[in-house]
């Protein structure tokens, strides 16, 4: 069982090293809202693309330990930068820089601490295949909740622009200090123009729901 | 005499119809771009929104499978291919080929569907 899990992770990491997907910002002058909701990780943010490559926004993040005893509440200003994009006829690959600066509060320490959260995301996609890898530091005085995730998936079939496209996506992620587990979540993803939703159940039998919307 | 008059009228009407038809056909202007990197509808909507925001735009068609964006202009409107190219670039994509064609968006859409059958 553990070997199978490691094998899956190795495959995902290998795939992620080749490339990555749907970016963390929209097109120039657009707003993007995003949410990621599960029992131990709840995140929501909105950003505005001031240039084709830069977006600024605000976000909130709730993290909880597996044993449910420790919590973190983060509020931050965010900056997203498209460092590099490769467009080819049938694929797109991106390198994103992500950064946040704000405060973190917890139930096992008093007051608020300044938190910095720089990160990087790589993604690659075609109309039928998608892979992404994200690494992000969540650091504050005495705290280290670094985060890493890899995602890979495929669409069941190609669709026209106006139609809804279903995908199967598998995500593996880890959250330092608050969890010793690697969370694995197979998700059904549906994309229809400005709407992007994902729902699945992770290996702890917890429900997850993600969405993105550009407006 | 009468026969000759009728014949002349017929020729005039035919020529007028042909000329008008030709003018109507020439009035259709659609900018057709082949776009690299356009692989997902969620991202490609940026292109559609940019094109629809132009006052010259009558209709927009996005063909994800063939990576084509077509912008049909309103009658009498002018839009340069460079403007369309720049807007697509602003949306995060690259244009590999761009041209102005005389087909409507509906005709392009229909041709794509026929091509798939």
mmCIF file of C-alpha atoms in Angstrom:
data_model
loop_
_atom_site.group_PDB
_atom_site.id
_atom_site.type_symbol
_atom_site.label_atom_id
_atom_site.label_comp_id
_atom_site.label_asym_id
_atom_site.label_seq_id
_atom_site.Cartn_x
_atom_site.Cartn_y
_atom_site.Cartn_z
ATOM 1 C CA UNK A 1 0.000 0.000 0.000
ATOM 2 C CA UNK A 2 2.765 2.422 1.002
ATOM 3 C CA UNK A 3 4.770 1.404 -2.033
ATOM 4 C CA UNK A 4 1.780 2.099 -4.259
ATOM 5 C CA UNK A 5 1.386 5.518 -2.677
ATOM 6 C CA UNK A 6 5.056 6.314 -3.176
ATOM 7 C CA UNK A 7 4.860 5.118 -6.738
ATOM 8 C CA UNK A 8 1.925 7.432 -7.396
ATOM 9 C CA UNK A 9 3.768 10.343 -5.835
ATOM 10 C CA UNK A 10 6.871 9.587 -7.880
ATOM 11 C CA UNK A 11 4.806 9.545 -11.053
ATOM 12 C CA UNK A 12 3.122 12.814 -10.152
ATOM 13 C CA UNK A 13 6.394 14.490 -9.243
ATOM 14 C CA UNK A 14 8.037 13.273 -12.419
ATOM 15 C CA UNK A 15 5.137 14.587 -14.444
ATOM 16 C CA UNK A 16 5.191 17.873 -12.586
ATOM 17 C CA UNK A 17 8.858 18.336 -13.264
ATOM 18 C CA UNK A 18 8.071 18.289 -16.974
ATOM 19 C CA UNK A 19 5.662 21.122 -16.741
ATOM 20 C CA UNK A 20 2.053 22.535 -15.354
ATOM 21 C CA UNK A 21 -1.915 24.630 -15.814
ATOM 22 C CA UNK A 22 -5.004 27.058 -15.142
ATOM 23 C CA UNK A 23 -3.049 29.907 -13.674
ATOM 24 C CA UNK A 24 -3.542 31.741 -10.407
ATOM 25 C CA UNK A 25 -4.569 34.958 -12.176
ATOM 26 C CA UNK A 26 -6.788 35.976 -15.060
ATOM 27 C CA UNK A 27 -6.146 38.102 -18.095
ATOM 28 C CA UNK A 28 -5.237 41.810 -17.957
ATOM 29 C CA UNK A 29 -7.883 43.961 -16.208
ATOM 30 C CA UNK A 30 -9.795 40.945 -14.934
ATOM 31 C CA UNK A 31 -10.680 39.890 -11.412
ATOM 32 C CA UNK A 32 -10.237 36.307 -10.314
ATOM 33 C CA UNK A 33 -11.802 34.695 -7.257
ATOM 34 C CA UNK A 34 -10.664 31.350 -5.957
ATOM 35 C CA UNK A 35 -11.648 29.094 -3.089
ATOM 36 C CA UNK A 36 -10.358 25.794 -1.723
ATOM 37 C CA UNK A 37 -12.458 24.283 1.018
ATOM 38 C CA UNK A 38 -11.871 21.213 3.166
ATOM 39 C CA UNK A 39 -11.933 20.493 6.899
ATOM 40 C CA UNK A 40 -8.221 21.215 7.462
ATOM 41 C CA UNK A 41 -7.515 23.747 4.740
ATOM 42 C CA UNK A 42 -9.811 26.579 3.735
ATOM 43 C CA UNK A 43 -8.559 29.268 1.472
ATOM 44 C CA UNK A 44 -10.190 32.098 -0.415
ATOM 45 C CA UNK A 45 -8.724 34.977 -2.334
ATOM 46 C CA UNK A 46 -9.426 37.471 -5.003
ATOM 47 C CA UNK A 47 -6.945 39.262 -7.211
ATOM 48 C CA UNK A 48 -6.860 41.797 -10.005
ATOM 49 C CA UNK A 49 -4.598 41.491 -13.028
ATOM 50 C CA UNK A 50 -2.978 44.894 -13.401
ATOM 51 C CA UNK A 51 -0.875 43.731 -16.348
ATOM 52 C CA UNK A 52 -0.919 40.518 -18.425
ATOM 53 C CA UNK A 53 1.707 39.183 -16.024
ATOM 54 C CA UNK A 54 0.992 40.758 -12.607
ATOM 55 C CA UNK A 55 -1.922 40.506 -10.210
ATOM 56 C CA UNK A 56 -2.469 41.880 -6.714
ATOM 57 C CA UNK A 57 -5.102 40.795 -4.271
ATOM 58 C CA UNK A 58 -6.170 39.765 -0.800
ATOM 59 C CA UNK A 59 -6.604 36.334 0.679
ATOM 60 C CA UNK A 60 -7.588 34.454 3.787
ATOM 61 C CA UNK A 61 -6.421 31.016 4.841
ATOM 62 C CA UNK A 62 -7.467 28.683 7.625
ATOM 63 C CA UNK A 63 -5.256 25.723 8.492
ATOM 64 C CA UNK A 64 -5.926 23.028 11.047
ATOM 65 C CA UNK A 65 -3.843 20.136 12.334
ATOM 66 C CA UNK A 66 -4.940 16.575 11.658
ATOM 67 C CA UNK A 67 -5.776 16.044 15.328
ATOM 68 C CA UNK A 68 -7.907 19.225 15.215
ATOM 69 C CA UNK A 69 -6.081 20.747 18.196
ATOM 70 C CA UNK A 70 -4.181 23.566 16.460
ATOM 71 C CA UNK A 71 -5.490 26.220 14.129
ATOM 72 C CA UNK A 72 -4.013 29.016 12.041
ATOM 73 C CA UNK A 73 -5.829 31.979 10.598
ATOM 74 C CA UNK A 74 -3.986 33.925 7.944
ATOM 75 C CA UNK A 75 -4.942 37.212 6.290
ATOM 76 C CA UNK A 76 -2.619 38.441 3.587
ATOM 77 C CA UNK A 77 -2.035 40.702 0.644
ATOM 78 C CA UNK A 78 -1.006 38.697 -2.363
ATOM 79 C CA UNK A 79 1.082 39.253 -5.439
ATOM 80 C CA UNK A 80 1.170 36.901 -8.426
ATOM 81 C CA UNK A 81 3.667 37.159 -11.250
ATOM 82 C CA UNK A 82 3.763 35.123 -14.427
ATOM 83 C CA UNK A 83 7.500 34.610 -14.719
ATOM 84 C CA UNK A 84 7.492 32.630 -17.919
ATOM 85 C CA UNK A 85 4.985 31.232 -20.372
ATOM 86 C CA UNK A 86 5.499 28.908 -23.276
ATOM 87 C CA UNK A 87 2.677 28.822 -25.789
ATOM 88 C CA UNK A 88 2.797 26.170 -28.451
ATOM 89 C CA UNK A 89 0.129 25.034 -30.868
ATOM 90 C CA UNK A 90 -1.315 22.351 -28.612
ATOM 91 C CA UNK A 91 -0.036 23.170 -25.145
ATOM 92 C CA UNK A 92 0.809 25.858 -22.655
ATOM 93 C CA UNK A 93 3.349 25.832 -19.831
ATOM 94 C CA UNK A 94 3.853 28.448 -17.122
ATOM 95 C CA UNK A 95 6.094 29.393 -14.255
ATOM 96 C CA UNK A 96 4.394 31.530 -11.610
ATOM 97 C CA UNK A 97 5.792 33.404 -8.650
ATOM 98 C CA UNK A 98 3.370 33.708 -5.756
ATOM 99 C CA UNK A 99 3.823 35.855 -2.678
ATOM 100 C CA UNK A 100 1.820 36.867 0.326
ATOM 101 C CA UNK A 101 2.452 39.153 3.276
ATOM 102 C CA UNK A 102 0.121 39.455 6.220
ATOM 103 C CA UNK A 103 -0.566 38.183 9.674
ATOM 104 C CA UNK A 104 -1.188 34.822 11.267
ATOM 105 C CA UNK A 105 -3.023 34.032 14.458
ATOM 106 C CA UNK A 106 -3.214 30.671 16.198
ATOM 107 C CA UNK A 107 -4.934 29.018 19.127
ATOM 108 C CA UNK A 108 -1.660 27.891 20.661
ATOM 109 C CA UNK A 109 0.027 31.288 20.815
ATOM 110 C CA UNK A 110 -1.172 34.770 21.599
ATOM 111 C CA UNK A 111 -1.439 37.756 19.326
ATOM 112 C CA UNK A 112 -0.755 38.032 15.627
ATOM 113 C CA UNK A 113 2.550 37.385 13.931
ATOM 114 C CA UNK A 114 3.796 38.694 10.615
ATOM 115 C CA UNK A 115 3.644 36.001 7.964
ATOM 116 C CA UNK A 116 5.421 35.820 4.619
ATOM 117 C CA UNK A 117 4.458 33.245 1.998
ATOM 118 C CA UNK A 118 6.576 33.212 -1.154
ATOM 119 C CA UNK A 119 6.097 30.342 -3.559
ATOM 120 C CA UNK A 120 6.369 29.036 -7.065
ATOM 121 C CA UNK A 121 4.045 27.104 -9.329
ATOM 122 C CA UNK A 122 4.814 25.215 -12.511
ATOM 123 C CA UNK A 123 2.071 24.026 -14.780
ATOM 124 C CA UNK A 124 1.544 22.457 -18.165
ATOM 125 C CA UNK A 125 -1.626 21.604 -20.015
ATOM 126 C CA UNK A 126 -3.101 20.526 -23.262
ATOM 127 C CA UNK A 127 -6.791 20.149 -24.079
ATOM 128 C CA UNK A 128 -6.601 16.622 -22.648
ATOM 129 C CA UNK A 129 -3.808 16.590 -20.050
ATOM 130 C CA UNK A 130 -2.816 18.706 -17.095
ATOM 131 C CA UNK A 131 -0.048 18.675 -14.520
ATOM 132 C CA UNK A 132 1.037 21.217 -11.922
ATOM 133 C CA UNK A 133 3.388 21.514 -8.983
ATOM 134 C CA UNK A 134 3.283 24.165 -6.286
ATOM 135 C CA UNK A 135 5.694 24.887 -3.456
ATOM 136 C CA UNK A 136 4.988 27.658 -1.007
ATOM 137 C CA UNK A 137 6.564 28.733 2.234
ATOM 138 C CA UNK A 138 4.359 29.891 5.087
ATOM 139 C CA UNK A 139 6.746 31.396 7.579
ATOM 140 C CA UNK A 140 6.299 33.488 10.690
ATOM 141 C CA UNK A 141 8.282 33.835 13.873
ATOM 142 C CA UNK A 142 8.403 30.342 15.368
ATOM 143 C CA UNK A 143 6.148 28.932 12.633
ATOM 144 C CA UNK A 144 6.859 26.913 9.540
ATOM 145 C CA UNK A 145 3.853 25.600 7.646
ATOM 146 C CA UNK A 146 5.466 25.141 4.255
ATOM 147 C CA UNK A 147 3.162 23.676 1.669
ATOM 148 C CA UNK A 148 3.693 21.546 -1.392
ATOM 149 C CA UNK A 149 1.340 20.002 -3.896
ATOM 150 C CA UNK A 150 1.381 18.184 -7.191
ATOM 151 C CA UNK A 151 -1.595 17.672 -9.453
ATOM 152 C CA UNK A 152 -2.138 15.686 -12.580
ATOM 153 C CA UNK A 153 -5.167 14.740 -14.575
ATOM 154 C CA UNK A 154 -6.846 14.254 -17.877
ATOM 155 C CA UNK A 155 -10.061 15.276 -19.537
ATOM 156 C CA UNK A 156 -12.447 12.578 -20.637
ATOM 157 C CA UNK A 157 -12.889 14.139 -24.043
ATOM 158 C CA UNK A 158 -12.366 17.368 -25.956
ATOM 159 C CA UNK A 159 -15.240 19.823 -26.085
ATOM 160 C CA UNK A 160 -16.234 22.932 -27.961
ATOM 161 C CA UNK A 161 -15.566 26.256 -26.285
ATOM 162 C CA UNK A 162 -19.185 26.665 -25.141
ATOM 163 C CA UNK A 163 -19.448 23.178 -23.661
ATOM 164 C CA UNK A 164 -18.609 21.915 -20.182
ATOM 165 C CA UNK A 165 -15.450 19.836 -20.042
ATOM 166 C CA UNK A 166 -15.074 17.181 -17.320
ATOM 167 C CA UNK A 167 -11.643 16.234 -15.986
ATOM 168 C CA UNK A 168 -10.327 13.742 -13.474
ATOM 169 C CA UNK A 169 -7.627 15.361 -11.357
ATOM 170 C CA UNK A 170 -5.566 13.781 -8.585
ATOM 171 C CA UNK A 171 -3.805 16.027 -6.115
ATOM 172 C CA UNK A 172 -1.218 15.120 -3.499
ATOM 173 C CA UNK A 173 -0.245 17.765 -0.967
ATOM 174 C CA UNK A 174 1.530 18.229 2.319
ATOM 175 C CA UNK A 175 1.396 20.917 4.969
ATOM 176 C CA UNK A 176 4.398 21.106 7.276
ATOM 177 C CA UNK A 177 4.035 20.891 11.044
ATOM 178 C CA UNK A 178 0.250 20.709 11.119
ATOM 179 C CA UNK A 179 -0.016 17.371 9.329
ATOM 180 C CA UNK A 180 2.195 14.312 8.990
ATOM 181 C CA UNK A 181 0.092 12.895 6.188
ATOM 182 C CA UNK A 182 0.201 13.325 2.474
ATOM 183 C CA UNK A 183 -3.309 14.228 1.491
ATOM 184 C CA UNK A 184 -4.383 12.543 -1.729
ATOM 185 C CA UNK A 185 -7.569 13.759 -3.367
ATOM 186 C CA UNK A 186 -9.067 12.531 -6.620
ATOM 187 C CA UNK A 187 -11.389 15.224 -7.910
ATOM 188 C CA UNK A 188 -13.862 15.734 -10.666
ATOM 189 C CA UNK A 189 -13.157 19.047 -12.375
ATOM 190 C CA UNK A 190 -15.691 20.844 -14.539
ATOM 191 C CA UNK A 191 -14.740 23.800 -16.713
ATOM 192 C CA UNK A 192 -17.215 25.963 -18.539
ATOM 193 C CA UNK A 193 -15.769 29.239 -19.786
ATOM 194 C CA UNK A 194 -15.578 31.466 -16.707
ATOM 195 C CA UNK A 195 -16.440 28.725 -14.238
ATOM 196 C CA UNK A 196 -14.037 26.193 -12.841
ATOM 197 C CA UNK A 197 -15.080 23.804 -10.055
ATOM 198 C CA UNK A 198 -13.531 20.740 -8.500
ATOM 199 C CA UNK A 199 -14.956 18.349 -5.931
ATOM 200 C CA UNK A 200 -13.558 15.193 -4.398
ATOM 201 C CA UNK A 201 -12.986 13.107 -1.306
ATOM 202 C CA UNK A 202 -9.488 12.789 0.113
ATOM 203 C CA UNK A 203 -7.729 9.780 1.613
ATOM 204 C CA UNK A 204 -9.031 10.804 5.061
ATOM 205 C CA UNK A 205 -12.570 10.603 3.650
ATOM 206 C CA UNK A 206 -13.008 14.337 3.861
ATOM 207 C CA UNK A 207 -14.911 16.283 1.234
ATOM 208 C CA UNK A 208 -13.109 18.994 -0.740
ATOM 209 C CA UNK A 209 -14.461 21.659 -2.998
ATOM 210 C CA UNK A 210 -12.516 24.163 -5.091
ATOM 211 C CA UNK A 211 -13.625 26.857 -7.439
ATOM 212 C CA UNK A 212 -12.233 29.632 -9.602
ATOM 213 C CA UNK A 213 -14.094 32.326 -11.413
ATOM 214 C CA UNK A 214 -12.888 35.135 -13.639
ATOM 215 C CA UNK A 215 -15.047 38.204 -13.991
ATOM 216 C CA UNK B 1 -39.596 45.678 -79.135
ATOM 217 C CA UNK B 2 -41.370 44.442 -76.070
ATOM 218 C CA UNK B 3 -39.224 41.348 -76.030
ATOM 219 C CA UNK B 4 -36.086 43.496 -76.267
ATOM 220 C CA UNK B 5 -37.280 45.727 -73.407
ATOM 221 C CA UNK B 6 -38.026 42.753 -71.195
ATOM 222 C CA UNK B 7 -34.620 41.301 -71.999
ATOM 223 C CA UNK B 8 -32.910 44.585 -71.104
ATOM 224 C CA UNK B 9 -34.830 44.844 -67.857
ATOM 225 C CA UNK B 10 -33.916 41.271 -66.978
ATOM 226 C CA UNK B 11 -30.229 41.984 -67.578
ATOM 227 C CA UNK B 12 -30.365 45.168 -65.491
ATOM 228 C CA UNK B 13 -32.136 43.418 -62.629
ATOM 229 C CA UNK B 14 -29.727 40.488 -62.777
ATOM 230 C CA UNK B 15 -26.678 42.749 -62.780
ATOM 231 C CA UNK B 16 -28.081 44.826 -59.928
ATOM 232 C CA UNK B 17 -28.781 41.742 -57.854
ATOM 233 C CA UNK B 18 -25.315 40.412 -58.558
ATOM 234 C CA UNK B 19 -23.743 43.755 -57.741
ATOM 235 C CA UNK B 20 -25.719 44.126 -54.523
ATOM 236 C CA UNK B 21 -24.892 40.568 -53.571
ATOM 237 C CA UNK B 22 -21.255 41.299 -54.238
ATOM 238 C CA UNK B 23 -21.388 44.438 -52.101
ATOM 239 C CA UNK B 24 -23.080 42.540 -49.276
ATOM 240 C CA UNK B 25 -20.450 39.823 -49.482
ATOM 241 C CA UNK B 26 -17.608 42.338 -49.553
ATOM 242 C CA UNK B 27 -19.075 44.046 -46.492
ATOM 243 C CA UNK B 28 -18.388 40.990 -44.358
ATOM 244 C CA UNK B 29 -15.031 41.263 -42.683
ATOM 245 C CA UNK B 30 -13.811 38.738 -40.186
ATOM 246 C CA UNK B 31 -10.381 38.625 -38.634
ATOM 247 C CA UNK B 32 -9.310 35.028 -38.209
ATOM 248 C CA UNK B 33 -6.371 34.244 -35.935
ATOM 249 C CA UNK B 34 -4.625 30.985 -35.145
ATOM 250 C CA UNK B 35 -3.605 31.114 -31.507
ATOM 251 C CA UNK B 36 -0.855 29.171 -29.797
ATOM 252 C CA UNK B 37 -1.420 28.092 -26.201
ATOM 253 C CA UNK B 38 -5.206 28.290 -26.297
ATOM 254 C CA UNK B 39 -5.935 24.951 -24.677
ATOM 255 C CA UNK B 40 -8.629 25.612 -22.099
ATOM 256 C CA UNK B 41 -11.952 27.438 -22.133
ATOM 257 C CA UNK B 42 -11.372 28.914 -18.684
ATOM 258 C CA UNK B 43 -8.293 30.727 -19.943
ATOM 259 C CA UNK B 44 -9.523 31.439 -23.484
ATOM 260 C CA UNK B 45 -12.489 33.428 -22.216
ATOM 261 C CA UNK B 46 -10.050 36.297 -21.769
ATOM 262 C CA UNK B 47 -9.666 36.459 -25.526
ATOM 263 C CA UNK B 48 -13.414 36.371 -26.084
ATOM 264 C CA UNK B 49 -14.038 39.145 -23.547
ATOM 265 C CA UNK B 50 -11.314 41.343 -25.013
ATOM 266 C CA UNK B 51 -12.735 40.931 -28.511
ATOM 267 C CA UNK B 52 -16.328 41.537 -27.449
ATOM 268 C CA UNK B 53 -15.290 44.729 -25.684
ATOM 269 C CA UNK B 54 -14.330 46.294 -29.023
ATOM 270 C CA UNK B 55 -16.957 48.575 -30.517
ATOM 271 C CA UNK B 56 -16.181 47.200 -33.989
ATOM 272 C CA UNK B 57 -17.039 43.631 -33.019
ATOM 273 C CA UNK B 58 -20.249 42.026 -34.200
ATOM 274 C CA UNK B 59 -19.555 38.400 -33.256
ATOM 275 C CA UNK B 60 -16.746 36.295 -31.838
ATOM 276 C CA UNK B 61 -16.057 32.616 -32.321
ATOM 277 C CA UNK B 62 -13.520 30.586 -30.354
ATOM 278 C CA UNK B 63 -12.598 27.161 -31.675
ATOM 279 C CA UNK B 64 -10.563 25.386 -29.008
ATOM 280 C CA UNK B 65 -9.926 22.264 -31.048
ATOM 281 C CA UNK B 66 -8.387 24.097 -33.982
ATOM 282 C CA UNK B 67 -7.019 26.954 -31.844
ATOM 283 C CA UNK B 68 -8.798 29.575 -33.920
ATOM 284 C CA UNK B 69 -10.357 32.883 -32.891
ATOM 285 C CA UNK B 70 -12.603 34.686 -35.381
ATOM 286 C CA UNK B 71 -13.822 38.263 -34.911
ATOM 287 C CA UNK B 72 -16.535 39.413 -37.276
ATOM 288 C CA UNK B 73 -16.741 43.161 -37.672
ATOM 289 C CA UNK B 74 -19.856 45.266 -37.834
ATOM 290 C CA UNK B 75 -20.643 46.569 -41.276
ATOM 291 C CA UNK B 76 -18.477 49.542 -42.212
ATOM 292 C CA UNK B 77 -16.160 49.082 -39.220
ATOM 293 C CA UNK B 78 -12.415 48.836 -39.482
ATOM 294 C CA UNK B 79 -10.095 46.927 -37.172
ATOM 295 C CA UNK B 80 -6.457 46.166 -37.787
ATOM 296 C CA UNK B 81 -5.028 42.702 -37.427
ATOM 297 C CA UNK B 82 -2.300 44.245 -35.260
ATOM 298 C CA UNK B 83 -4.926 45.358 -32.730
ATOM 299 C CA UNK B 84 -6.349 41.849 -32.562
ATOM 300 C CA UNK B 85 -2.881 40.367 -32.302
ATOM 301 C CA UNK B 86 -2.015 42.721 -29.405
ATOM 302 C CA UNK B 87 -5.236 41.928 -27.541
ATOM 303 C CA UNK B 88 -4.620 38.208 -27.855
ATOM 304 C CA UNK B 89 -1.112 38.753 -26.558
ATOM 305 C CA UNK B 90 -2.534 40.763 -23.631
ATOM 306 C CA UNK B 91 -4.753 37.792 -22.860
ATOM 307 C CA UNK B 92 -1.615 35.662 -22.588
ATOM 308 C CA UNK B 93 -1.386 33.914 -25.947
ATOM 309 C CA UNK B 94 0.642 34.059 -29.140
ATOM 310 C CA UNK B 95 -0.728 34.467 -32.643
ATOM 311 C CA UNK B 96 0.855 32.158 -35.196
ATOM 312 C CA UNK B 97 -1.186 33.381 -38.154
ATOM 313 C CA UNK B 98 -3.725 36.140 -38.700
ATOM 314 C CA UNK B 99 -5.724 37.199 -41.742
ATOM 315 C CA UNK B 100 -8.870 39.016 -42.787
ATOM 316 C CA UNK B 101 -11.430 36.815 -44.500
ATOM 317 C CA UNK B 102 -14.791 37.419 -46.148
ATOM 318 C CA UNK B 103 -16.737 34.775 -44.236
ATOM 319 C CA UNK B 104 -19.067 35.417 -41.346
ATOM 320 C CA UNK B 105 -18.480 33.822 -37.963
ATOM 321 C CA UNK B 106 -21.494 31.600 -38.600
ATOM 322 C CA UNK B 107 -19.981 30.392 -41.855
ATOM 323 C CA UNK B 108 -16.667 29.655 -40.133
ATOM 324 C CA UNK B 109 -18.474 27.828 -37.342
ATOM 325 C CA UNK B 110 -20.454 25.789 -39.863
ATOM 326 C CA UNK B 111 -17.331 24.936 -41.843
ATOM 327 C CA UNK B 112 -15.628 23.691 -38.675
ATOM 328 C CA UNK B 113 -18.609 21.468 -37.875
ATOM 329 C CA UNK B 114 -18.712 20.094 -41.400
ATOM 330 C CA UNK B 115 -14.977 19.424 -41.221
ATOM 331 C CA UNK B 116 -15.469 17.307 -38.117
ATOM 332 C CA UNK B 117 -18.099 15.085 -39.699
#
